[in-house]
Coordinates of C-alpha atoms in Angstrom, one line a residue:
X22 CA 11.2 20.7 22.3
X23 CA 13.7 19.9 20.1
X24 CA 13.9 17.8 16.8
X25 CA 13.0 14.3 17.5
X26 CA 14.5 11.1 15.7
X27 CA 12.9 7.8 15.5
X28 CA 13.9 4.9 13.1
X29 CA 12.1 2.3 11.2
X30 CA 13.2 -1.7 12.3
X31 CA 13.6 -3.8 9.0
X32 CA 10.5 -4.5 7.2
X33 CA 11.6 -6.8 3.8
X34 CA 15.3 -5.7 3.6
X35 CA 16.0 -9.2 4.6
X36 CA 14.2 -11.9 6.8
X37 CA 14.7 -10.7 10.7
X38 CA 13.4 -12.6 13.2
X39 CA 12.6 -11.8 16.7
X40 CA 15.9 -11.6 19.0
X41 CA 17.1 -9.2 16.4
X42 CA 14.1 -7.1 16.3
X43 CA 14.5 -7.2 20.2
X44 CA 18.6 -6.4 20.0
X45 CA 17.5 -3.0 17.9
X46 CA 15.0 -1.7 19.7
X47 CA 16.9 -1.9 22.6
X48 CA 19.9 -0.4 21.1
X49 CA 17.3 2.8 19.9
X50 CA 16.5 3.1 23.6
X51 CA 20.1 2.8 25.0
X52 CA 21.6 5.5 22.0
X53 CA 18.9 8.5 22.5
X54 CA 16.6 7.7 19.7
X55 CA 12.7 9.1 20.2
X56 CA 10.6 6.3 19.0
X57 CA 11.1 3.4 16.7
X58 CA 8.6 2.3 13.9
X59 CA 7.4 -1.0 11.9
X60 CA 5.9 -1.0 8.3
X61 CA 2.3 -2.6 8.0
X62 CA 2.6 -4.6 4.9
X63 CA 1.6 -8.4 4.1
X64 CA 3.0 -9.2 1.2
X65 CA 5.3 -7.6 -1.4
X66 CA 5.6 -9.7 -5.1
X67 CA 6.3 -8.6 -8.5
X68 CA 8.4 -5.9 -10.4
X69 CA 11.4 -8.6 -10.9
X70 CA 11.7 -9.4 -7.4
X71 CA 11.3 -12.4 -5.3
X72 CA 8.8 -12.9 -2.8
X73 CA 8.9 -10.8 0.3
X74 CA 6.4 -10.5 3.3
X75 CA 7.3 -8.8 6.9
X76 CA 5.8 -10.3 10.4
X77 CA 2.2 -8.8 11.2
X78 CA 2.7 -4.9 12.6
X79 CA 0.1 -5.0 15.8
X80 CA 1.8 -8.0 17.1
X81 CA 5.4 -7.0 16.9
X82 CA 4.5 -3.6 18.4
X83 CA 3.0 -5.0 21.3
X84 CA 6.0 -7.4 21.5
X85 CA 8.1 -4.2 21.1
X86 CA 5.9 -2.3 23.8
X87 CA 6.7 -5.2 26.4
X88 CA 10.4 -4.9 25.6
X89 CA 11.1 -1.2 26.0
X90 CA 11.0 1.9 28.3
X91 CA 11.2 5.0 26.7
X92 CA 10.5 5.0 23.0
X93 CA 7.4 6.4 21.3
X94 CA 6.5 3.6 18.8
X95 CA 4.1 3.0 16.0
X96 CA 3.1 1.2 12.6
X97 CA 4.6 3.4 9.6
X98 CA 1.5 3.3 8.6
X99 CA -1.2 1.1 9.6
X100 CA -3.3 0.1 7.3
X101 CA -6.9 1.0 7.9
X102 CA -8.4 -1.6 5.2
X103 CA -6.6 -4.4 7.0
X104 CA -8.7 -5.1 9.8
X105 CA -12.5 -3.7 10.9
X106 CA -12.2 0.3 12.5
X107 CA -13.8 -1.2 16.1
X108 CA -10.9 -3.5 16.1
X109 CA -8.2 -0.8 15.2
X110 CA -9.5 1.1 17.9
X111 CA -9.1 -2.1 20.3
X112 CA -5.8 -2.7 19.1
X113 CA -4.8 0.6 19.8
X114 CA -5.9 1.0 23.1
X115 CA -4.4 -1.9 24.0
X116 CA -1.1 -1.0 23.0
X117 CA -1.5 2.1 24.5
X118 CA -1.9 0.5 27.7
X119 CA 0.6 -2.1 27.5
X120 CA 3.9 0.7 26.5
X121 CA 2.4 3.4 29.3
X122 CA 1.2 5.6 26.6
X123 CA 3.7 5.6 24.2
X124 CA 1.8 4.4 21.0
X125 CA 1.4 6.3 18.0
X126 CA -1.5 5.6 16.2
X127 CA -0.2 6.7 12.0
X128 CA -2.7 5.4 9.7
X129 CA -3.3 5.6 6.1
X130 CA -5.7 3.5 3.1
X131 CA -3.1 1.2 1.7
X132 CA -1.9 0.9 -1.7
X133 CA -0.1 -2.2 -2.8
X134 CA -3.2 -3.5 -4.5
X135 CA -0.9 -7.0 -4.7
X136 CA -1.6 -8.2 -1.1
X137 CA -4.8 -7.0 -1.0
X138 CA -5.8 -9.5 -3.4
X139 CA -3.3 -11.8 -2.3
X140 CA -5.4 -11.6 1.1
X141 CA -8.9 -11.4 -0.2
X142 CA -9.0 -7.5 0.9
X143 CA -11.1 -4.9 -1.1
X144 CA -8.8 -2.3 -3.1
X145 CA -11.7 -0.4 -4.3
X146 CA -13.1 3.3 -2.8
X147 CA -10.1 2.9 -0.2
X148 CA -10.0 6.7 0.6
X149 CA -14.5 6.3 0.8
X150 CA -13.6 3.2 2.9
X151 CA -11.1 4.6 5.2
X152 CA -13.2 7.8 5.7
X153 CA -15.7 5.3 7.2
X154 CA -12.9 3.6 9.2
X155 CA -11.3 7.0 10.6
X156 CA -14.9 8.1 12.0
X157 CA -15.4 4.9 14.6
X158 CA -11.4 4.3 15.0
X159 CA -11.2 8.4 15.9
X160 CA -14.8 8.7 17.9
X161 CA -13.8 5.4 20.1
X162 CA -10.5 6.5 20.9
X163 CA -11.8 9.4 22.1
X164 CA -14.2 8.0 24.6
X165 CA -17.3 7.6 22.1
X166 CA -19.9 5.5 22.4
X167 CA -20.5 4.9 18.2
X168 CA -22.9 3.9 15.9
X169 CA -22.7 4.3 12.3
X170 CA -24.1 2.4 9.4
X171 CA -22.0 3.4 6.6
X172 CA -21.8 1.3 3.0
X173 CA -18.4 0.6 3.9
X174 CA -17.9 -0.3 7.8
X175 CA -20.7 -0.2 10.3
X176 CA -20.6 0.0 14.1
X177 CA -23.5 -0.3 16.8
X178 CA -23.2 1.6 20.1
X179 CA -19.4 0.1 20.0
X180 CA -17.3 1.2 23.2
X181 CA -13.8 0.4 24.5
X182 CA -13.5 -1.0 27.6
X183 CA -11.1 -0.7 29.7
X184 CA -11.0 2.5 28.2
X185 CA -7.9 3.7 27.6
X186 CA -6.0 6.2 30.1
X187 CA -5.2 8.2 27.4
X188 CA -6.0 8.7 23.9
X189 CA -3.1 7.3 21.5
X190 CA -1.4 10.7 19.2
X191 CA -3.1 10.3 15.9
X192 CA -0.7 10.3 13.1
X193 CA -2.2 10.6 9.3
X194 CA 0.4 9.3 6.2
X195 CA -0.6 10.6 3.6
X196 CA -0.3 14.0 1.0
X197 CA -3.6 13.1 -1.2
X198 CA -6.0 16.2 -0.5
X199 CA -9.1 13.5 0.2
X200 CA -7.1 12.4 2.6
X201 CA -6.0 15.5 4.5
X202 CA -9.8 17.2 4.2
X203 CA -10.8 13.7 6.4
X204 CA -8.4 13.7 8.9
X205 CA -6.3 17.1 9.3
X206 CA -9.3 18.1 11.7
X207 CA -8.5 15.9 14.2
X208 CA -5.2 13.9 13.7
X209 CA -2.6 15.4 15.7
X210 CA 0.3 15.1 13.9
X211 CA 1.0 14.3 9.5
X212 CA 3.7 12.3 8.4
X213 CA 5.3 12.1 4.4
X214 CA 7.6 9.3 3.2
X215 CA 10.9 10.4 1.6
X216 CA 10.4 10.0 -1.9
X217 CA 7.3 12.4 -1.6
X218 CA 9.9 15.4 -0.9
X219 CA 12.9 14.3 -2.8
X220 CA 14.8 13.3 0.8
X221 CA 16.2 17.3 0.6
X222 CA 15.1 19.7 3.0
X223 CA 13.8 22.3 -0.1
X224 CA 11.3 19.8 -2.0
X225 CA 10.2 19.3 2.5
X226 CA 9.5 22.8 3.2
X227 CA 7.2 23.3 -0.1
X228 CA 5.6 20.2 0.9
X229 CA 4.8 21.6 4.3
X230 CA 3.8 24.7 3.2
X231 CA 0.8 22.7 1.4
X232 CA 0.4 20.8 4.2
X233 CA 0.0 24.1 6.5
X234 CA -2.6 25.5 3.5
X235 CA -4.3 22.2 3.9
X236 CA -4.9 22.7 7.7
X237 CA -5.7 25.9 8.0
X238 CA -8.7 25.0 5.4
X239 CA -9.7 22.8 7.9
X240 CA -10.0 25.3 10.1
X241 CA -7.0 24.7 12.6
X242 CA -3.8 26.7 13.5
X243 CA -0.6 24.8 11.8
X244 CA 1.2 25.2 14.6
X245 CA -1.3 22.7 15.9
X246 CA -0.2 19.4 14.0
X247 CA 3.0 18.3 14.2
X248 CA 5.5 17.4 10.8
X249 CA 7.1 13.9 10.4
X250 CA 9.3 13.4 7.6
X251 CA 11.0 9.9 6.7
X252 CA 14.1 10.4 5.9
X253 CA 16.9 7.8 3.6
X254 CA 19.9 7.2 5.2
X255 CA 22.6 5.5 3.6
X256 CA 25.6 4.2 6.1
X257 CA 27.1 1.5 3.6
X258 CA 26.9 1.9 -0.3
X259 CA 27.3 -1.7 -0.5
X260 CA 24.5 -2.8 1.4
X261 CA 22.3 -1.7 -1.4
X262 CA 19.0 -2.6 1.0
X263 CA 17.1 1.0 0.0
X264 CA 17.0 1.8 -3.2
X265 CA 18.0 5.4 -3.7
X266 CA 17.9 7.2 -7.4
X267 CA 19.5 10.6 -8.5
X268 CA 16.1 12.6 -7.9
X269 CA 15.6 11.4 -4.0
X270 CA 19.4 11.3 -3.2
X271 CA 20.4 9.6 0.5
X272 CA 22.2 11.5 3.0
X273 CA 25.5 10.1 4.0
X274 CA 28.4 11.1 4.4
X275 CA 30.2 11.9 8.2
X276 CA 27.9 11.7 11.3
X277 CA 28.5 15.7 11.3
X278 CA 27.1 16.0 7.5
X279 CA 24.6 14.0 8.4
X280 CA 23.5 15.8 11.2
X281 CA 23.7 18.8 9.4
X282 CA 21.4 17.8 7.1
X283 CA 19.1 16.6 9.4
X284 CA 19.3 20.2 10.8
X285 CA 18.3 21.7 7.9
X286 CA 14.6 19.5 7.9
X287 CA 14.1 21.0 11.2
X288 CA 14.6 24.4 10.0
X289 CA 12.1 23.7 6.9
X290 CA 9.3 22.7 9.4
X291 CA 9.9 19.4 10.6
X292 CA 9.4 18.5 13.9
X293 CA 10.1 14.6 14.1
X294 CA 12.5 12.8 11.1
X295 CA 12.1 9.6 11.2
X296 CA 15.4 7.5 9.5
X297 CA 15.0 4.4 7.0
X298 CA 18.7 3.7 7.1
X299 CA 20.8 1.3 4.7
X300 CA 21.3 -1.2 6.1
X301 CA 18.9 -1.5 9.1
X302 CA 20.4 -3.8 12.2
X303 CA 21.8 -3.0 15.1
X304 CA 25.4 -2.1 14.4
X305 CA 24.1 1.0 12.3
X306 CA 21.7 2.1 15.0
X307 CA 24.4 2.3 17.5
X308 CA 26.6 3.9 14.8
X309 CA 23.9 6.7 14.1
X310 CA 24.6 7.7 18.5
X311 CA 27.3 10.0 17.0
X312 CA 24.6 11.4 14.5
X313 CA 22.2 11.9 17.4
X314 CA 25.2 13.5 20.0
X315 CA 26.1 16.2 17.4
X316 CA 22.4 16.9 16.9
X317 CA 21.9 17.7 20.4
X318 CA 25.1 19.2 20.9
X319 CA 25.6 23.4 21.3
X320 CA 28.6 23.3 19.0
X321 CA 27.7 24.2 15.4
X322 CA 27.9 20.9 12.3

């Protein structure tokens, strides 16, 4: 299998409502991309800008599900302090069911302590608290009957029915070591955000080669979990929608350089990229079909 390319939909850009959500996933399907992808946030205030707050992740997805085909999709992450493990578990299922198997289940704790308190949602211990979470949301989804009282989250001989006809991909976000001990023995695939790596396919492959360290001391092959990297994509310098800073540079340029670089992630170990692309609508999704024909083209960037 080749590199794979999915695309994050607009989370606070800009206000986007429904029938342009709908327009661009579409589009995703009809140009070639993989899978498309929604932040979970609630709430974004401070640091000198206004107000911003995108439309509730589980309920756009399964909107989303309904409306497409093909396309993998998932939440970029999903929170796990947002909502009780059993009922992550359900959700996922669900959504599972509902797009044929296509859901990606990323998860990760959180950590924009503003809508946490903004939405009466504990900050503290959230890597103790989503350890807790992971156990029932992992064990359920596998077919588990579960019960657990932890000091966190609690569950008592919980099951999913239906059960679902197969088990979502688990996908953890996250580079914090707590993190990876808790989940790199079961998730099935590990995901970084650009900034994390610098957005260059160097400061990615010395990431990954801690990520692979990490895995193996959890006792599994690398080859086993698959690499996601997000990836800043800047189409229109004016848009100014992403901001970008000297130490994680975009990638722009033509749809060749762009692919090229793109190119070079998959040769540092990724297996999936992921685009955040300034700006986000439509008219740049079916403007990046170029990018994705020279990517799966023989003839050499």
């Amino acid at each position: 299998m080749g590199l794979r390319i999915g695309i994050q939909l607009p989370e606070v850009e800009r206000e986007v409502r429904w029938p342009e959500y709908l327009g661009m996933s579409r589009a995703a399907e009809d140009v070639g991309f993989d899978s498309i992808w929604v932040g979970d946030h609630l709430l974004y205030r401070g640091g000198g800008q206004p107000e911003r707050g995108p439309w509730e992740a589980w309920t756009l997805l399964a909107a989303l599900a309904a409306a497409t085909q093909r396309v993998e999709l998932g939440p970029l992450v999903a929170c796990a302090a947002f909502h009780p493990p059993g009922l992550i578990a359900k959700m996922a299922a669900t959504l599972a069911e509902v797009s044929g198997g296509r859901f990606v289940l990323g998860l990760g704790a959180g950590w924009n302590e503003e809508e946490f308190r903004a939405f009466g949602l504990r900050f503290d211990r959230r890597v103790s608290r989503f350890e807790e979470s992971f156990g029932i949301v992992r064990r359920l989804l596998a077919g588990e009957r579960v019960t657990l009282a932890g000091r966190h989250w609690q569950a008592h001989d919980a099951v999913l029915l239906p059960a679902p006809t197969t088990r979502p991909r688990l996908m953890i976000g996250s580079n914090g070591p707590r993190m990876l001990a808790i989940t790199l023995p079961h998730v099935d695939a590990w995901n970084t955000w650009y900034e994390d790596f610098g957005n260059r396919a160097e400061g990615f492959a010395k990431l990954n080669d801690r990520i692979s360290g990490a895995v193996e001391a959890a006792g599994r092959d690398p080859a086993q979990i698959q690499r996601s990297a997000c990836v800043l994509v800047v189409l229109d310098d004016a848009a100014g929608e992403r901001p970008s800073t000297p130490e994680v540079p975009p990638l722009q340029g033509s749809s060749r350089e762009i692919a090229a670089s793109l190119r070079e992630l998959a040769d540092a170990g990724a297996d999936e990229v992921i685009l955040v692309v300034d700006p986000i609508s439509e008219r740049s999704i079916r403007q990046l079909a170029e990018v994705l024909a020279v990517l799966r083209s023989a003839t050499p960037s």
